[in-house]
Amino acid sequence: MLKGIAASQGIAIAKVYKLEQPVLDIVRKEAVAEEELAKLDAAFKKTIEDIEKIKEVASKSLAPEELAVFDAHLMMAGDPELRGQIEEKIKSENVNAEYATEEVANMMIMIFESMEDAYMRERAADIKDVTFRLKCNLCGKVIPNLATIDEPVVIVAKDLTPSDTGSLNKEFAKGFATEIGGRTSHSAIMARSLEIPAVVGCTGVLEAAHEGDPVILDALTGEVILFPTEEQIAEYTAKGEAYKAEKEALKALKAQPSISTDGHKVLLVGNIGSPADVEGVKENGGEGVGLFRTEFLYMKSEDWPDEETQYQAYKTVLEGMEGKPVVIRTLDIGGDKKLKYYTFEEEMNPFLGVRAVRFCLMRKDIFRTQLRALLRASAYGHLCIMFPMIATVKEFQEAKAVYDEERAKLIAEGIAVGEKVEVGCMIEIPAAAVLADQIAKYADFFSIGTNDLIQYSMAADRMSQNVSYLYQPMNPSILRLIKMTIDGAHKNGKWCGMCGEMAGDELAAPILLGLGLDEFSMSATSILRARKMINGLSYEAMKEMAAKAVELDTMEEVAELVKASI
Ligand code: PEP
Ligand code: MG
């Protein structure tokens, strides 16, 4: 039994599927050209077959534009130039096919990577991908592919990238366990939005688990049990059933308001990563969307998504929510969130570098396209736009000025935009929390991003399980920053929400209610449980309790106080 961090609740019992890139050890060998050419021919055929198969499976879950990458790969695998060069090398040097492929691939990748044209530079990734597959086929190694899983499995990996999680098929991917990551790493967030049980930061799982091993994933406690006994399987099946039944019972609260016993109303809304997630928010009684992470739209794309594509996505969300508030965050890229078609400049600390609004203010062309798409969509509902990673008043003003310009341009062009679009600020950098009362003069609302706020306050990388003990939402230091932010908003007549994972934390909810938080945005599956909790609390009592909590020394003391007060 291994222990990790329960990142997305639920229980899964299935077989292990290891998501590990094969390691190739290619060396130069003298060889008979004819034999090598035959090997190469077979490997090319297999490579094309593999890509076609992946495309076919992926076409069931991906949109046509997302499938374009497979066509590009097929074209490359059928390119006579690539093949001709490898054949030439085999014939002229009498070397093994693996070596010839590696040499040609490396040379081509280097040429493409050094090209002026950004589009051509980005093609280097495609060459890498296709030639890696070709080399694996030559070496008889299999590349795991999430899209082709066709039986129930628990995925075991070092980490899942956002694009890995995006291609998970819920029908067969019953859960996942990763070596690294914490509750707020993006694989964990995606797992919650997909409602797939997940245990992250589970050190040793990659070595202990083998392909096909039976496994129980208890993502309620964070346990991974390999080779479970009959009794354990029965016990955990029952535990999984009980969890599902409890979830079902909560459905009775779906159409209820979120209101304390003494009549203080708050909004419980959902975090989404794509327009398709709106359904889940509505099914779970969400009173709006508190965070649409638009970067996933960019990450799934083959190139910068154009205005029309974005407009359609935002409009779908606004229409889907039928007039309820929808908070859409402008592009938050950088850090661990990369793009296939753009190479970020290497930085020592990408999480402290050019990400989110910093990137948008440097690349205003990209920012403007998104703002235009958002503004056009704003005619279809109640849109609130927010800028991520604001550190200073000036940054907010600069971003807001670009927004104002694009709004004025659209109006001059006679294009309809919403009357009452709210423009807010994410508070996820301590400097912004400290200066919240000043920022609130310019912003229409705040949304506190505790995932980053805690990472930056504690100087503890949210991706590292080694310092995950410093993820302390209930530490009085964090509570004080939250209090400053809420008070700063209220002092200026503005509302304050929270879209970091803390908003869905059951132990934190009573304090957040007491501190006066107006909107709680969380993964859809947490909404009903949070409503049950809030609807049973007294606002006045929680206000008193929260005032005491910020005066305590440690998070443990805060947790004790909360438990004694609810
Ligand atoms: C946060 O930082 O709390 C947040 C909501 O943004 P993300 O997790 O996408 O960085
Ligand atoms: Mg953030």
XYZ file of C-alpha atoms in Angstrom, residues 20-531:
512
model
C 5.889 5.829 -19.294
C 7.864 6.865 -22.336
C 10.119 3.995 -23.458
C 13.841 4.602 -23.094
C 15.770 3.904 -26.293
C 19.417 3.002 -26.258
C 20.533 3.457 -29.845
C 24.122 2.757 -30.885
C 25.855 2.716 -34.266
C 26.315 -0.775 -35.713
C 27.647 -2.122 -38.976
C 24.786 -3.791 -40.837
C 23.681 -5.260 -44.136
C 21.913 -2.468 -45.979
C 19.238 -4.660 -47.549
C 18.134 -6.093 -44.217
C 18.044 -2.654 -42.624
C 16.007 -1.218 -45.507
C 13.436 -3.987 -45.049
C 13.294 -3.239 -41.301
C 12.845 0.434 -42.056
C 10.050 -0.267 -44.504
C 8.165 -2.328 -41.920
C 8.702 0.353 -39.261
C 7.355 3.101 -41.527
C 4.264 1.002 -42.292
C 3.681 0.319 -38.604
C 4.187 4.010 -37.745
C 1.538 5.058 -40.257
C -0.836 2.361 -38.984
C -0.270 3.501 -35.365
C -1.017 7.149 -36.151
C -4.119 6.195 -38.126
C -5.353 4.078 -35.230
C -4.759 6.836 -32.694
C -6.550 9.302 -34.945
C -9.505 6.970 -35.331
C -9.902 6.488 -31.580
C -9.306 10.168 -30.846
C -11.887 11.224 -33.433
C -14.583 9.952 -31.053
C -13.699 12.506 -28.414
C -11.800 15.320 -30.136
C -13.074 18.097 -32.391
C -12.025 18.107 -36.076
C -9.547 20.956 -35.571
C -7.928 19.021 -32.736
C -7.420 16.059 -35.070
C -5.382 18.124 -37.535
C -2.191 17.215 -35.682
C -2.610 13.571 -36.677
C -2.900 14.533 -40.353
C 0.304 16.523 -40.044
C 1.991 13.477 -38.490
C 0.667 11.163 -41.197
C 1.985 13.504 -43.842
C 5.389 13.516 -42.230
C 5.464 9.716 -41.877
C 4.692 9.492 -45.599
C 7.184 12.182 -46.597
C 9.669 10.781 -49.197
C 12.266 13.355 -48.093
C 12.516 12.004 -44.541
C 12.503 8.389 -45.678
C 14.902 9.047 -48.554
C 17.480 10.586 -46.240
C 17.390 7.652 -43.826
C 17.672 5.145 -46.680
C 20.572 7.059 -48.118
C 22.418 6.936 -44.824
C 21.858 3.189 -44.434
C 23.121 2.513 -47.948
C 26.100 4.827 -47.934
C 27.353 3.963 -44.439
C 26.079 0.380 -44.005
C 24.676 1.230 -40.593
C 21.688 -0.038 -38.623
C 18.287 1.560 -39.351
C 17.802 2.778 -35.756
C 21.047 4.736 -35.861
C 20.402 6.149 -39.333
C 16.928 7.277 -38.243
C 18.250 8.921 -35.120
C 20.973 10.780 -37.008
C 18.613 12.063 -39.710
C 15.931 12.972 -37.150
C 18.378 14.928 -34.997
C 19.667 16.826 -37.986
C 16.181 17.705 -39.224
C 15.028 18.747 -35.756
C 18.055 21.005 -35.420
C 17.407 22.609 -38.822
C 13.742 23.260 -38.050
C 14.458 24.543 -34.555
C 16.841 27.158 -35.940
C 14.446 28.496 -38.587
C 13.341 32.131 -38.550
C 9.715 31.376 -39.185
C 7.868 30.500 -35.944
C 5.525 28.114 -37.744
C 8.430 26.124 -39.184
C 10.200 26.119 -35.804
C 7.157 24.608 -34.221
C 7.181 21.777 -36.777
C 10.300 20.454 -35.028
C 7.996 19.024 -32.361
C 6.106 17.067 -35.031
C 9.340 15.634 -36.436
C 10.392 14.633 -32.927
C 7.084 12.931 -32.341
C 6.980 10.984 -35.610
C 10.627 9.938 -35.623
C 10.419 8.855 -31.970
C 7.543 6.574 -32.919
C 9.556 5.294 -35.884
C 12.564 4.546 -33.663
C 10.349 2.778 -31.105
C 8.941 0.598 -33.864
C 12.444 -0.192 -35.067
C 13.452 -1.141 -31.506
C 10.245 -3.069 -30.838
C 9.148 -0.712 -28.033
C 5.573 0.394 -27.460
C 4.590 4.026 -26.830
C 1.675 4.204 -24.418
C -1.251 6.234 -25.672
C -4.106 7.344 -23.457
C -6.473 7.768 -26.380
C -6.246 4.092 -27.329
C -7.063 2.577 -23.923
C -10.043 0.281 -24.381
C -10.465 -1.455 -21.021
C -10.934 -0.157 -17.448
C -7.586 0.990 -16.048
C -5.942 3.074 -13.356
C -3.233 5.154 -15.014
C 0.095 5.286 -13.213
C 2.538 7.988 -14.323
C 5.219 10.363 -13.125
C 2.795 13.194 -13.833
C 0.056 13.820 -16.348
C 0.387 16.901 -18.503
C -2.736 18.998 -19.043
C -2.929 17.555 -22.566
C -2.705 13.995 -21.191
C -5.614 14.684 -18.864
C -7.453 16.289 -21.779
C -7.283 13.087 -23.805
C -8.458 10.790 -21.005
C -11.519 8.776 -21.855
C -13.656 8.554 -18.717
C -15.239 5.328 -19.850
C -11.973 3.419 -19.392
C -9.709 5.713 -17.371
C -11.163 4.910 -13.954
C -8.575 6.912 -12.056
C -4.934 7.891 -11.911
C -2.003 7.897 -9.536
C 1.052 10.082 -10.095
C 4.473 10.275 -8.501
C 4.533 14.065 -8.332
C 2.015 16.854 -7.855
C -0.067 18.347 -5.074
C -3.764 19.142 -4.577
C -3.461 22.229 -6.743
C -1.285 20.928 -9.571
C -3.108 21.124 -12.851
C -3.486 17.370 -13.279
C -5.338 17.340 -9.950
C -7.579 20.214 -10.982
C -8.386 18.536 -14.296
C -9.172 15.265 -12.538
C -11.747 17.030 -10.383
C -13.315 18.713 -13.359
C -13.468 15.385 -15.217
C -14.703 13.671 -12.026
C -11.976 11.024 -12.236
C -10.587 9.759 -8.893
C -6.942 10.741 -8.529
C -4.093 10.315 -6.057
C -1.090 12.558 -6.703
C 2.322 12.921 -5.075
C 2.412 9.165 -4.530
C 6.150 8.565 -4.270
C 7.297 5.140 -5.434
C 4.141 4.182 -7.299
C 5.849 4.121 -10.696
C 8.408 1.615 -9.522
C 6.008 -0.515 -7.478
C 3.229 -0.844 -10.042
C 3.564 -2.974 -13.159
C 1.461 -2.985 -16.280
C -1.676 -5.054 -15.733
C -1.330 -5.398 -11.911
C -4.673 -5.319 -10.104
C -5.001 -2.116 -8.080
C -7.377 -0.231 -5.788
C -7.191 3.557 -5.871
C -8.786 5.088 -2.812
C -8.885 8.768 -3.706
C -10.890 9.545 -0.544
C -7.871 8.828 1.660
C -5.045 8.957 -0.897
C -4.176 5.236 -0.780
C -3.017 3.039 -3.640
C -3.294 -0.692 -2.915
C -1.475 -3.032 -5.288
C -2.508 -6.698 -5.523
C -5.519 -6.288 -3.210
C -6.968 -9.341 -1.472
C -10.518 -10.578 -2.142
C -11.609 -9.002 1.168
C -10.075 -5.667 0.258
C -11.810 -5.688 -3.117
C -15.156 -6.341 -1.382
C -14.474 -3.696 1.269
C -13.499 -0.991 -1.244
C -16.311 -1.844 -3.634
C -18.716 -1.211 -0.736
C -16.891 2.012 0.178
C -17.171 3.209 -3.448
C -20.885 2.394 -3.501
C -21.455 4.319 -0.252
C -19.624 7.312 -1.684
C -21.817 7.235 -4.786
C -24.987 6.934 -2.679
C -23.998 9.958 -0.588
C -23.419 11.938 -3.779
C -26.855 10.923 -5.000
C -28.517 12.051 -1.745
C -26.953 15.491 -2.070
C -28.787 15.994 -5.359
C -31.865 17.045 -3.319
C -30.082 20.362 -2.705
C -29.602 21.073 -6.410
C -32.238 23.782 -6.800
C -31.830 25.225 -3.281
C -30.239 28.634 -2.660
C -26.971 28.805 -0.709
C -27.990 30.619 2.447
C -26.931 30.500 6.093
C -29.429 29.723 8.865
C -29.631 33.461 9.614
C -30.316 34.497 6.032
C -26.883 35.459 4.651
C -26.750 34.511 0.987
C -23.650 33.533 -0.968
C -23.097 32.163 -4.470
C -21.744 28.661 -5.024
C -20.406 28.428 -8.556
C -18.230 26.104 -10.617
C -14.734 26.104 -12.094
C -14.590 24.939 -15.701
C -11.886 24.218 -18.283
C -14.027 23.936 -21.404
C -17.548 24.761 -22.601
C -18.443 21.069 -22.196
C -17.998 21.406 -18.401
C -21.035 23.725 -18.161
C -23.285 20.652 -18.030
C -21.535 19.396 -14.907
C -21.943 22.790 -13.203
C -25.664 22.811 -13.917
C -26.128 19.175 -12.910
C -24.490 19.955 -9.580
C -26.632 22.997 -8.868
C -24.009 25.651 -9.647
C -25.292 29.227 -9.498
C -22.883 30.348 -12.183
C -19.314 29.868 -13.325
C -16.649 31.439 -11.109
C -13.639 30.535 -13.234
C -13.333 29.490 -16.849
C -9.661 28.641 -17.336
C -9.394 29.702 -20.982
C -5.820 28.455 -21.340
C -7.137 24.966 -22.055
C -8.664 26.323 -25.245
C -5.209 27.511 -26.260
C -3.474 24.326 -25.160
C -5.784 22.061 -27.140
C -5.341 24.147 -30.284
C -2.734 23.624 -33.001
C -2.137 27.370 -33.287
C -3.313 30.525 -31.500
C -7.122 30.140 -31.491
C -8.692 32.838 -33.668
C -11.331 35.329 -32.557
C -14.228 33.383 -34.060
C -13.254 30.075 -32.393
C -12.927 31.803 -29.034
C -16.132 33.768 -29.496
C -18.070 30.539 -30.132
C -16.590 28.905 -27.015
C -17.375 31.855 -24.714
C -20.841 32.306 -26.208
C -21.602 28.608 -25.611
C -20.701 29.000 -21.930
C -22.709 32.222 -21.491
C -25.771 30.830 -23.249
C -25.452 27.557 -21.351
C -25.529 29.385 -18.023
C -28.724 31.219 -19.018
C -28.011 34.655 -17.568
C -26.251 33.426 -14.438
C -22.864 35.096 -13.807
C -19.928 33.653 -15.747
C -16.400 34.672 -14.774
C -13.966 34.132 -17.632
C -10.284 34.503 -16.943
C -8.060 35.878 -19.687
C -5.176 33.716 -20.843
C -3.096 32.314 -17.979
C -0.278 30.608 -19.822
C 3.331 29.983 -18.799
C 4.555 28.267 -15.622
C 3.651 24.605 -16.152
C 1.175 25.472 -18.912
C 2.890 25.246 -22.281
C 1.744 25.605 -25.877
C 2.644 23.316 -28.766
C 2.944 26.194 -31.183
C 4.874 28.727 -29.127
C 8.211 28.441 -27.398
C 8.468 30.422 -24.200
C 11.809 31.916 -23.399
C 13.715 29.703 -20.952
C 13.622 31.125 -17.434
C 15.140 29.906 -14.190
C 11.798 30.112 -12.399
C 8.964 29.923 -14.916
C 6.350 30.300 -12.142
C 7.946 33.635 -11.281
C 8.469 34.626 -14.884
C 6.440 35.698 -17.858
C 3.068 34.095 -17.284
C -0.589 35.102 -17.385
C -1.276 38.841 -17.623
C 2.459 39.541 -17.880
C 2.535 37.569 -21.115
C -0.679 39.234 -22.367
C 0.702 42.704 -21.746
C 3.810 41.781 -23.746
C 1.815 40.182 -26.525
C -1.086 42.609 -26.788
C -2.017 41.223 -30.225
C -2.964 37.926 -28.588
C -4.618 39.699 -25.668
C -6.719 41.897 -27.969
C -8.011 38.905 -29.951
C -9.210 37.298 -26.742
C -10.794 40.490 -25.418
C -12.655 41.031 -28.692
C -13.981 37.469 -28.598
C -15.050 37.930 -24.962
C -16.734 41.257 -25.634
C -18.655 39.903 -28.612
C -19.805 36.944 -26.503
C -20.817 39.279 -23.667
C -24.040 40.091 -25.544
C -25.260 36.573 -24.640
C -25.247 36.593 -20.866
C -23.785 38.003 -17.661
C -20.062 38.163 -18.333
C -17.385 38.975 -15.796
C -13.832 39.108 -17.181
C -10.841 38.802 -14.891
C -7.108 39.207 -15.323
C -4.840 36.604 -13.668
C -1.592 37.254 -11.776
C -2.025 40.966 -11.260
C 0.742 42.232 -8.951
C 0.299 45.989 -9.150
C -2.362 48.657 -9.657
C -0.557 49.699 -12.853
C -0.780 46.227 -14.378
C -4.505 46.170 -13.743
C -4.924 49.626 -15.231
C -2.899 48.690 -18.286
C -4.922 45.537 -18.919
C -8.176 47.397 -18.313
C -7.107 50.122 -20.791
C -6.621 47.498 -23.523
C -10.074 46.169 -22.673
C -11.586 49.687 -22.888
C -9.956 50.266 -26.284
C -11.273 47.020 -27.730
C -14.729 47.719 -26.341
C -14.782 51.189 -27.914
C -13.581 49.764 -31.246
C -16.315 47.124 -31.330
C -18.989 49.681 -30.505
C -17.655 51.948 -33.279
C -17.857 48.965 -35.648
C -21.514 48.574 -34.688
C -20.964 45.159 -33.067
C -23.183 44.292 -30.091
C -21.480 43.992 -26.708
C -23.043 43.378 -23.293
C -24.221 46.435 -21.347
C -22.893 45.390 -17.992
C -19.652 43.473 -18.385
C -17.766 43.392 -15.090
C -13.980 43.607 -15.210
C -12.249 42.134 -12.197
C -8.911 41.155 -10.803
C -7.595 37.855 -9.562
C -5.835 38.197 -6.261
C -3.184 35.490 -6.226
C 0.011 37.422 -5.570
C 0.581 38.540 -1.949
C 1.441 42.091 -3.064
C -2.007 42.438 -4.614
C -3.717 41.082 -1.504
C -1.893 43.595 0.652
C -2.950 46.426 -1.650
C -6.448 45.089 -2.306
C -8.233 48.153 -0.945
C -6.462 50.287 -3.573
C -6.921 47.855 -6.481
C -10.624 47.633 -5.608
C -11.055 51.258 -6.658
C -10.441 50.198 -10.258
C -11.710 46.611 -10.386
C -15.387 45.618 -10.394
C -14.731 42.480 -8.376
C -12.023 40.217 -6.995
C -11.511 36.506 -7.204
C -8.904 35.047 -4.873
C -6.671 32.417 -6.463
C -5.501 30.591 -3.375
C -3.494 27.987 -5.297
C -1.007 30.617 -6.328
C -1.574 32.934 -3.372
C -0.460 30.152 -1.016
C 2.417 29.074 -3.285
C 3.785 32.612 -3.422
C 3.129 33.454 0.241
C 4.790 30.291 1.503
C 7.466 30.293 -1.240
C 6.506 26.651 -1.816
C 6.218 25.281 -5.347
C 2.665 23.978 -5.810
C 4.020 21.176 -8.035
C 6.381 19.770 -5.438
C 5.151 17.100 -3.054
C 8.262 17.610 -0.932
C 6.988 20.983 0.234
C 3.292 20.174 -0.030
C 3.088 20.427 3.781
C 3.359 24.181 3.228
C 0.125 24.214 1.288
C -1.668 25.596 4.352
C -4.903 27.332 3.404
C -5.870 27.497 7.075
C -2.665 29.124 8.215
C -3.582 32.426 9.920
C -1.144 34.214 7.565
C -3.192 33.119 4.554
C -6.456 33.863 6.349
C -5.236 37.401 7.012
C -4.395 37.942 3.334
C -7.857 36.668 2.418
C -9.456 38.941 5.003
C -7.536 41.956 3.657
C -8.736 41.141 0.150
C -12.395 40.727 1.100
C -12.364 43.836 3.309
C -10.630 45.820 0.546
C -13.352 44.864 -1.926
C -16.231 45.567 0.477
C -14.804 48.928 1.528
C -15.167 49.980 -2.113
C -18.606 48.428 -2.609
C -17.239 45.557 -4.707
C -17.810 41.824 -4.372
C -15.167 39.233 -3.642
C -15.069 35.607 -4.742
C -12.555 32.800 -4.513
C -11.707 30.369 -7.289
C -8.675 28.596 -5.833
C -9.108 25.067 -4.492
C -9.560 26.390 -0.944
C -13.068 27.574 -1.895
C -14.176 23.942 -2.114
C -12.449 22.854 1.092
C -15.094 21.813 3.615
C -13.100 22.848 6.643
C -12.310 26.267 5.166
C -15.892 27.105 4.144
C -17.073 28.161 7.631
C -14.172 30.617 7.988
C -14.586 31.993 4.456
C -18.277 32.519 5.147
C -17.379 34.309 8.373
C -14.794 36.487 6.609
C -17.564 37.664 4.280
C -16.651 35.869 1.037
C -19.468 36.495 -1.472
C -18.792 33.821 -4.066
C -17.220 30.362 -3.735
C -16.031 28.811 -6.981
C -15.028 25.150 -6.953
C -15.031 21.948 -8.962
C -18.631 21.177 -9.846
C -18.663 17.983 -7.790
C -17.940 19.894 -4.580
C -20.836 22.359 -4.903
C -23.636 20.337 -3.295
C -21.531 19.250 -0.349
C -20.559 22.903 0.210
C -24.221 23.955 0.008
